Short mmCIF file of C-alpha atoms in Angstrom, two decimals:
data_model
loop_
_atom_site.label_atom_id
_atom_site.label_comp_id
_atom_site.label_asym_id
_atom_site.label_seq_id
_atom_site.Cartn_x
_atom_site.Cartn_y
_atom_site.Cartn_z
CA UNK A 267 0.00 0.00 0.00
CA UNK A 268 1.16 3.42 -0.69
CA UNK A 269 -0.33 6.20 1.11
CA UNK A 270 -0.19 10.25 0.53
CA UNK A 271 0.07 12.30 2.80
CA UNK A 272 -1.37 15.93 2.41
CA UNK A 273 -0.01 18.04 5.13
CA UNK A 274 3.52 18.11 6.67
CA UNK A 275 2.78 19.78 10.27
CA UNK A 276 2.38 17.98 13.43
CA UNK A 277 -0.12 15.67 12.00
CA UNK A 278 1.52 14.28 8.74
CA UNK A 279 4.81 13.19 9.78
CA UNK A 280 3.34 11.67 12.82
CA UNK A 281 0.98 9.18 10.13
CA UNK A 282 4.09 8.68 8.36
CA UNK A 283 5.58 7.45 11.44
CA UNK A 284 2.51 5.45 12.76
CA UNK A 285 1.94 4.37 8.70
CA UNK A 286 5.68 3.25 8.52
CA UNK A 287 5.78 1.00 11.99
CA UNK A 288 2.87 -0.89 9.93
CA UNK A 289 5.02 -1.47 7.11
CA UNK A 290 3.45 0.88 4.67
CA UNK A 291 4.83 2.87 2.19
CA UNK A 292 4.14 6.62 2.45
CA UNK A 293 5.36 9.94 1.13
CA UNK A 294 4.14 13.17 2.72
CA UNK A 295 3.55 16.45 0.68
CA UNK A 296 4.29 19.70 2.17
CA UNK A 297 2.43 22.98 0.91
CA UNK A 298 5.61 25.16 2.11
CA UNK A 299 9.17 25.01 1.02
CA UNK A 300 11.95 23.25 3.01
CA UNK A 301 12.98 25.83 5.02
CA UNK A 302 10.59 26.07 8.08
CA UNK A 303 9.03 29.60 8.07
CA UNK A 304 6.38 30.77 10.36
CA UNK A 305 5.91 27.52 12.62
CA UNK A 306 4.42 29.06 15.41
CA UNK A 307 5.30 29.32 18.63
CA UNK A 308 5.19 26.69 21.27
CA UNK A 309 2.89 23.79 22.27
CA UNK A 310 2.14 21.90 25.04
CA UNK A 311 2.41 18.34 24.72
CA UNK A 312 -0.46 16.58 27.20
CA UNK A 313 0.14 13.22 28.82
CA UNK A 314 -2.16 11.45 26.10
CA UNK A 315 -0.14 13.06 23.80
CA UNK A 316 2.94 11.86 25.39
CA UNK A 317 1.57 8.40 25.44
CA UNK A 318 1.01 8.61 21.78
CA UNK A 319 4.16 9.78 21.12
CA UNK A 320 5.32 6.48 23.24
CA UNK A 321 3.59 4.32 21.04
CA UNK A 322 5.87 5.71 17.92
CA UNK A 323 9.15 5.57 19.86
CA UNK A 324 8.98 9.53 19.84
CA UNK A 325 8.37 10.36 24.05
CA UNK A 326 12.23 9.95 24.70
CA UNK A 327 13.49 12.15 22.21
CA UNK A 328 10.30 15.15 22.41
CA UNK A 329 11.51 15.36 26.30
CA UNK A 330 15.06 15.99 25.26
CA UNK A 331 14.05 18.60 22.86
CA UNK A 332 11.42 20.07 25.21
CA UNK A 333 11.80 23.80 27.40
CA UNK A 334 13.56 22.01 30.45
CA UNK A 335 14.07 18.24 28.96
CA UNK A 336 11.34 16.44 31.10
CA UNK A 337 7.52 16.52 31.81
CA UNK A 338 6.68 19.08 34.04
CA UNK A 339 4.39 18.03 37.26
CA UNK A 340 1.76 18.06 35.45
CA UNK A 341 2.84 15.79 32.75
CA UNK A 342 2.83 18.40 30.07
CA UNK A 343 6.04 19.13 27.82
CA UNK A 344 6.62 22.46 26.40
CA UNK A 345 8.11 22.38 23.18
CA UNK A 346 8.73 24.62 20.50
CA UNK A 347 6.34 23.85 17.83
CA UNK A 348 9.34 23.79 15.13
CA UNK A 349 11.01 21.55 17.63
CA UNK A 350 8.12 19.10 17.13
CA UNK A 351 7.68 19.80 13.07
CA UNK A 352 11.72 18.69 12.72
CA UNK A 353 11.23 15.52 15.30
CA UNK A 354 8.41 13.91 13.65
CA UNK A 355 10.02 14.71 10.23
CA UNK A 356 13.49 13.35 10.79
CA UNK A 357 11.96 10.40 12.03
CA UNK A 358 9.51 9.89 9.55
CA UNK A 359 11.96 9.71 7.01
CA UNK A 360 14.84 7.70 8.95
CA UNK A 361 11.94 4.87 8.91
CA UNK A 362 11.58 5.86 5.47
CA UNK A 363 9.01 7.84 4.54
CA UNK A 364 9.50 10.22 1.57
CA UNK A 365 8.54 14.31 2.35
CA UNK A 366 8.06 16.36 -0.83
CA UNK A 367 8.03 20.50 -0.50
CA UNK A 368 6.25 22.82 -2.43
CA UNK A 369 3.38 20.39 -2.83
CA UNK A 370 0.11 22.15 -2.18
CA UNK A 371 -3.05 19.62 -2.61
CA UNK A 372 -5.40 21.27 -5.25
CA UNK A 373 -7.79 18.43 -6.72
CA UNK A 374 -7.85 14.94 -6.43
CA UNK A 375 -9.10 11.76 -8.43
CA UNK A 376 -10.28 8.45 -6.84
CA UNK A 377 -11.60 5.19 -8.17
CA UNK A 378 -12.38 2.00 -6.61
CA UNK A 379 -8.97 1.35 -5.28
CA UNK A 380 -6.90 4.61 -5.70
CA UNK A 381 -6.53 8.23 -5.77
CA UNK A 382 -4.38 10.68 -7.79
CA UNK A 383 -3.80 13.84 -5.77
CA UNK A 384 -2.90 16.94 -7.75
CA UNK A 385 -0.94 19.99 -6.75
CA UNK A 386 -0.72 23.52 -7.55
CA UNK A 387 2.69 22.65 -9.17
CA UNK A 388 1.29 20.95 -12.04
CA UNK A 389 2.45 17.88 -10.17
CA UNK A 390 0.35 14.54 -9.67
CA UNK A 391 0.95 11.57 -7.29
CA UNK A 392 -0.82 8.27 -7.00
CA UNK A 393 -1.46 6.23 -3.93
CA UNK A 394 -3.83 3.67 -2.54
CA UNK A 395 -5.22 6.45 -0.24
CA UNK A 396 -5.09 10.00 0.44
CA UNK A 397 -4.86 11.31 4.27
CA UNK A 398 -5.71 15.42 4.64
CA UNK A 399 -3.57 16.02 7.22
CA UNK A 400 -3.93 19.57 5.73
CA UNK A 401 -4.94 21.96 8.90
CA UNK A 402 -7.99 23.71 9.48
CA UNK A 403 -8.71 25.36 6.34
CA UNK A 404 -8.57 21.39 5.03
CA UNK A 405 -8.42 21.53 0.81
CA UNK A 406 -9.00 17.16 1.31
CA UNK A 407 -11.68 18.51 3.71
CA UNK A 408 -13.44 20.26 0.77
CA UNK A 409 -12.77 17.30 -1.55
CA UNK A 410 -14.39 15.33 0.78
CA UNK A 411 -17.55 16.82 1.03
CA UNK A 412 -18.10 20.59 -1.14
CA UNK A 413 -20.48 21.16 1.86
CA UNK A 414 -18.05 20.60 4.32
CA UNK A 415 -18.30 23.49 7.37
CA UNK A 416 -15.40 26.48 7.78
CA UNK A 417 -13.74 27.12 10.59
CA UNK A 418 -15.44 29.26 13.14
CA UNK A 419 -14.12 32.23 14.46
CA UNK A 420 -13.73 32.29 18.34
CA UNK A 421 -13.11 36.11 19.19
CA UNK A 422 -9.77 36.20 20.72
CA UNK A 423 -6.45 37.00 19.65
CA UNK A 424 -3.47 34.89 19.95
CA UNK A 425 -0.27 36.07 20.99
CA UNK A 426 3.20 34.72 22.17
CA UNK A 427 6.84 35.10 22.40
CA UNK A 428 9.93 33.91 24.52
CA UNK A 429 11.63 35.78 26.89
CA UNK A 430 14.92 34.90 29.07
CA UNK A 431 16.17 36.63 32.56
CA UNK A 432 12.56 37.81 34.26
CA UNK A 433 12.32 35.81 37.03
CA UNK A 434 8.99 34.15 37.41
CA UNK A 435 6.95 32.35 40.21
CA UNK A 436 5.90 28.55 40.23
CA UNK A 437 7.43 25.55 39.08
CA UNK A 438 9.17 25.15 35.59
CA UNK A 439 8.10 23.42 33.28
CA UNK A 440 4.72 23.71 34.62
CA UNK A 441 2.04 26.17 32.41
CA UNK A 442 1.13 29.19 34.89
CA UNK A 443 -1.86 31.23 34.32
CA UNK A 444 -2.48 35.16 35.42
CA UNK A 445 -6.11 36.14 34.63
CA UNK A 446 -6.94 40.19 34.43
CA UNK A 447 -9.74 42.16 33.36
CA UNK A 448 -8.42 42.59 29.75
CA UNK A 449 -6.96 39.94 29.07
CA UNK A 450 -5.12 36.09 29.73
CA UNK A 451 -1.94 35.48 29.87
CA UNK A 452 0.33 31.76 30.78
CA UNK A 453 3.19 31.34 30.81
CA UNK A 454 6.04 27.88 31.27
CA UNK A 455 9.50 28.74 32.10
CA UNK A 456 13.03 26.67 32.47
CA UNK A 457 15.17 26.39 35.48
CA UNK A 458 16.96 29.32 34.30
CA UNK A 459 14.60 32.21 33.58
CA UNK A 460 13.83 31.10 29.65
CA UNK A 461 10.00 31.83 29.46
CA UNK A 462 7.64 30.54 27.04
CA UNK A 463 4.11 32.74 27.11
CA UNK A 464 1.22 33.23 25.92
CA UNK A 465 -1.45 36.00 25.53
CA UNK A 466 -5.41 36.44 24.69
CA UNK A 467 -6.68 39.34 24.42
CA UNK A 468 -10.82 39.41 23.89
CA UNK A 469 -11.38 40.25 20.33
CA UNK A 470 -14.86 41.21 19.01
CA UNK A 471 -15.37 41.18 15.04
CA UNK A 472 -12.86 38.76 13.60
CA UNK A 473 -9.50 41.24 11.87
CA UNK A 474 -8.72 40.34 8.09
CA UNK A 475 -5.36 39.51 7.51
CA UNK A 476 -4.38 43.05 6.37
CA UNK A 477 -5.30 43.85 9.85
CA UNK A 478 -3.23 41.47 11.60
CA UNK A 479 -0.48 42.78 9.21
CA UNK A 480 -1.20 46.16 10.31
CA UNK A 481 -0.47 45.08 14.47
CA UNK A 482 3.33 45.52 13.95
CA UNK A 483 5.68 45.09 17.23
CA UNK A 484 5.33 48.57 18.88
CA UNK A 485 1.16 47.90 18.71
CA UNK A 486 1.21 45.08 19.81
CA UNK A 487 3.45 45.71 22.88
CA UNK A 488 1.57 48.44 23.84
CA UNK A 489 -1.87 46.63 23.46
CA UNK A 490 -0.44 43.67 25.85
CA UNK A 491 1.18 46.22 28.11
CA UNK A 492 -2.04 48.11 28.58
CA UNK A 493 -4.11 44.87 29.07
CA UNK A 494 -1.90 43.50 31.94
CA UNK A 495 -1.56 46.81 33.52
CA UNK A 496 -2.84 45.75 36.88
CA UNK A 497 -1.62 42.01 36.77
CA UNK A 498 1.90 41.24 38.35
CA UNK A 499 4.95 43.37 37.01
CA UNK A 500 6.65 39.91 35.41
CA UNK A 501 3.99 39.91 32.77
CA UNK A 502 4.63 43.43 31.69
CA UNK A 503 8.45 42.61 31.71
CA UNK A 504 7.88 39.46 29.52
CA UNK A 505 6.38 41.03 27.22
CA UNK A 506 9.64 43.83 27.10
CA UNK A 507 12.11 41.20 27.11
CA UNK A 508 10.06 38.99 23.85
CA UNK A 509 13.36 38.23 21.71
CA UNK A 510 11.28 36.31 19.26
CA UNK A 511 8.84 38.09 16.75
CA UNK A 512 5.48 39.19 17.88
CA UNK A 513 2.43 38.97 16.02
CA UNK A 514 -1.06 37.80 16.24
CA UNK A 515 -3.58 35.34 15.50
CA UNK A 516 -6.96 35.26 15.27
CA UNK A 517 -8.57 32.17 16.98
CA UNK A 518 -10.76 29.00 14.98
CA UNK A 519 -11.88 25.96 15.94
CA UNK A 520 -14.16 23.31 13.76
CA UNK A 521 -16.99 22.19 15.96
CA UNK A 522 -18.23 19.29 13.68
CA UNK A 523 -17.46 17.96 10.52
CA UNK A 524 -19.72 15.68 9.13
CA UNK A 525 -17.66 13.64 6.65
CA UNK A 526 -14.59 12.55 7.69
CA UNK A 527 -14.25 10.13 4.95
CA UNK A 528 -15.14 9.13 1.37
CA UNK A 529 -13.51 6.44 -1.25
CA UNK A 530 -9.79 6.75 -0.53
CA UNK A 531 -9.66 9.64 1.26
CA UNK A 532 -9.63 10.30 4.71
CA UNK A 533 -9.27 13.63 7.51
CA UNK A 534 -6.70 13.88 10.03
CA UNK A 535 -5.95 16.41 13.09
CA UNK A 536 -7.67 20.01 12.69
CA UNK A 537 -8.06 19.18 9.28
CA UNK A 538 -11.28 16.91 11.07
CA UNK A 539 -11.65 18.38 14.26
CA UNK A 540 -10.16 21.62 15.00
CA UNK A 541 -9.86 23.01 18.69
CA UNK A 542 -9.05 26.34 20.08
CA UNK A 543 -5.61 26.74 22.17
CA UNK A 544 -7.10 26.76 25.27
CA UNK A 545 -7.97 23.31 25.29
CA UNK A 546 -4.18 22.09 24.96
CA UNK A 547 -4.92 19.64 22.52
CA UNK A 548 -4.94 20.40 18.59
CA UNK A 549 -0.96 18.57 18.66
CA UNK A 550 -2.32 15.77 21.23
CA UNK A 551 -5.23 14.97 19.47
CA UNK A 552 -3.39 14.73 16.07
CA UNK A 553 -0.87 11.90 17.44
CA UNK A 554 -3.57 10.12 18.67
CA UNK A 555 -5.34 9.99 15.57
CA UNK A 556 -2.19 9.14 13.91
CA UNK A 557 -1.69 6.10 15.69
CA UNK A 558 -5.47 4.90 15.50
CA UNK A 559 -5.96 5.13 11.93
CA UNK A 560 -2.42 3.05 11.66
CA UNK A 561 -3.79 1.10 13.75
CA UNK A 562 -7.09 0.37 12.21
CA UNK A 563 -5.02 0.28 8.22
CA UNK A 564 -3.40 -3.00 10.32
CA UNK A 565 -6.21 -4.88 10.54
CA UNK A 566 -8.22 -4.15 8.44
CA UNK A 567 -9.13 -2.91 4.70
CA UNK A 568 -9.33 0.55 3.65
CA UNK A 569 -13.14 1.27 3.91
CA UNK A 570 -13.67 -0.55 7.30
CA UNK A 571 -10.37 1.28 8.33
CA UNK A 572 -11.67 4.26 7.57
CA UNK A 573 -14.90 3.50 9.05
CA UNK A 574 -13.26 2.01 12.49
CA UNK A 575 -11.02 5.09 12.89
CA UNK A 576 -13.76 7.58 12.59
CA UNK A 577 -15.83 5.30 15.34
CA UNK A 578 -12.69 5.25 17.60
CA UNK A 579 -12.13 8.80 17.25
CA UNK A 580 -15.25 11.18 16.38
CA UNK A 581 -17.27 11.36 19.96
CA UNK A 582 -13.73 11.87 21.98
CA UNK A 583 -11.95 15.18 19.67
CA UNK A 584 -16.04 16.79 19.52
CA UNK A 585 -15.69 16.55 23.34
CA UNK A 586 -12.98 18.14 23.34
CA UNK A 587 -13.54 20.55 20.68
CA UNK A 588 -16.77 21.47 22.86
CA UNK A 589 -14.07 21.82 25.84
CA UNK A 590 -12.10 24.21 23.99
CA UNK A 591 -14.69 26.46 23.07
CA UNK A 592 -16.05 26.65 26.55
CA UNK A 593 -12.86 27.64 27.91
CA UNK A 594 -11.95 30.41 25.26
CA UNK A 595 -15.55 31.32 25.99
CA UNK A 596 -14.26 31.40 30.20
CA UNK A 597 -11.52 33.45 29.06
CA UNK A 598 -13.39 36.26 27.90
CA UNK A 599 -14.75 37.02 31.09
CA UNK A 600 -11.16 36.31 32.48
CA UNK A 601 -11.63 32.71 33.96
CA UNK A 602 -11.39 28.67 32.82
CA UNK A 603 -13.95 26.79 33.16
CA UNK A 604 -13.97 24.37 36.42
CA UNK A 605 -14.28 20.71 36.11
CA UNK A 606 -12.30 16.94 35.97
CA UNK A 607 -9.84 16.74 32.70
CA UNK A 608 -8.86 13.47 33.74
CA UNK A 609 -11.22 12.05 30.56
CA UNK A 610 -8.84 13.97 28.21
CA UNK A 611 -5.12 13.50 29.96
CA UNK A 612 -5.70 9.76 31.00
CA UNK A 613 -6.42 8.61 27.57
CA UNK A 614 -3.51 5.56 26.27
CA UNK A 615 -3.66 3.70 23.43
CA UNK A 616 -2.85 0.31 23.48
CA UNK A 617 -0.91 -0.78 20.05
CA UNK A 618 -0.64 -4.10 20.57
CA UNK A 619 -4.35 -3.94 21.44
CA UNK A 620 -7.04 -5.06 18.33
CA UNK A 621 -9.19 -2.33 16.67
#
């Protein structure tokens, strides 16, 4: 079997890896060149996700690359989200999976037992089976099903940076939150003073990207300054010591999408089921999926695969999706919602275990 593999974030490599311990053959195509440009930030890595990672050989080596090299208390790693990107690529294609660049999914063509995926190159690839591991704005998604829903706007703004040499209180490695009227900020920081952090400011009408253009540096230090005015004077001096760029995002998520599936093609990650940040789980739930649907392609052929994945998977990432959108919803009023997560972290995946 040969699979393609639209998408080369979190969630493409990490079905190349789950596709390859399976004995498949796979190559992954990448919408942006080879150099990694605007990656984002930083993620946090949740215990399931951790345990997903386990099941592809991956925990060992995401700690190492990780803010301070281990799980913090909690069980969450932060890691730089080009950290994780380069991990799951290099070992994707150590275990031999091929990655293509400059590969941007435009059409595809299936028949009983196939697909041809075209890309805005002028370039065409054929496989047994297509996975749209292609984000939230999903062009497999489309494919899919033209009906298919967009992603919904959730109105706050994302912002982040890293800092070094501001002292901060509570544990490292551990995600810290400071709630004021205007705004939410968390933060994770290493045993010496390198701080990872966060920012959401409430954002009514959803900016257009010339907009979000127009929020150079000095705006947007001046809009977080004046939003954590009255919390602690650490966040303030985060914020002055950013080293990294600084820019925002508007916030999405993808509440339900009622295809996941048709003929030989299949959704992935956000491109099925995408959360907002606050939940701590668009990365998590991606490796999880990766490892299902490899699990599923084991035992089973591709229809019923596809079938069994989407059973396995679709009532768990809604919940959480739901989750998400109640807590960005909490943190416009300055708050997170209260309640057990233990549903979401204590989630394993047995491989060995049948489908």
């Amino acid at each position: 079997m040969h699979v393609l593999i639209a998408g080369g974030g979190v969630a493409g490599p990490a079905t190349a890896v789950a596709l390859r311990k399976i004995g498949v053959d796979v190559t992954v195509h990448e919408a942006r060149p080879r150099e990694d440009k605007d990656v984002g930030l930083w993620v946090m890595i949740a215990p399931n996700g951790l345990s997903a990672l386990d099941a592809l050989g991956l925990k060992e080596t995401a700690l190492r690359r990780s803010l301070t090299g281990a799980a913090g208390p909690s069980g969450f790693v932060p890691i730089r989200r080009v950290a994780l990107y380069r991990l799951l690529r290099e070992a994707a294609v150590a275990r031999g999976a091929r990655v293509e660049h400059d590969r941007r999914l435009v059409d595809a063509d299936t028949t009983a037992d196939g697909v041809t995926a075209h890309f805005a190159d002028g370039t065409s690839a054929v496989g047994d089976l297509l996975v749209g591991c292609d984000g939230i704005r999903s062009r497999t998604r489309s494919l899919i099903d033209p009906a298919a829903p967009s992603a919904r706007y959730v109105p706050l703004l994302n912002l982040g940076g890293f800092a070094s040499g501001v002292p901060t209180p509570g544990e490292p490695a551990q995600l810290h939150f400071v709630r004021a009227r205007k705004g939410f900020f968390g933060y994770a920081a290493s045993p010496r003073h390198a701080v990872w952090w966060f920012a959401n400011l409430p954002w009514g009408a959803e900016p257009s990207r010339a907009e979000l253009a127009a929020m150079d540096r000095a705006v947007l230090t001046e809009r977080l300054l004046d939003a954590f005015a009255e919390a602690p004077s650490f966040v303030r001096d985060l914020v002055r010591a950013t080293h990294s760029d600084l820019y925002a995002l508007a916030t999405h998520d993808l509440p339900e999408v009622p295809r996941w599936w048709r003929d030989r093609m299949v959704l992935l990650g956000d491109a099925a089921h995408a959360t907002t940040p606050t939940s701590g789980q668009g990365s998590s739930m991606a490796l999880e999926d990766a490892v299902v649907l490899a699990k599923c392609l084991r035992e089973l052929p591709v229809p019923r695969a596809l079938a069994r994945y989407e059973q396995l998977r679709r009532e768990r990432v809604e919940g959480i999706v739901a989750l998400g959108a109640r807590a960005s919803a909490a943190k416009l009023h300055g708050r997170l919602p209260d309640g057990s997560l233990d549903w979401v972290h204590d989630y394993r995946i047995d491989w060995a275990a049948p489908v």
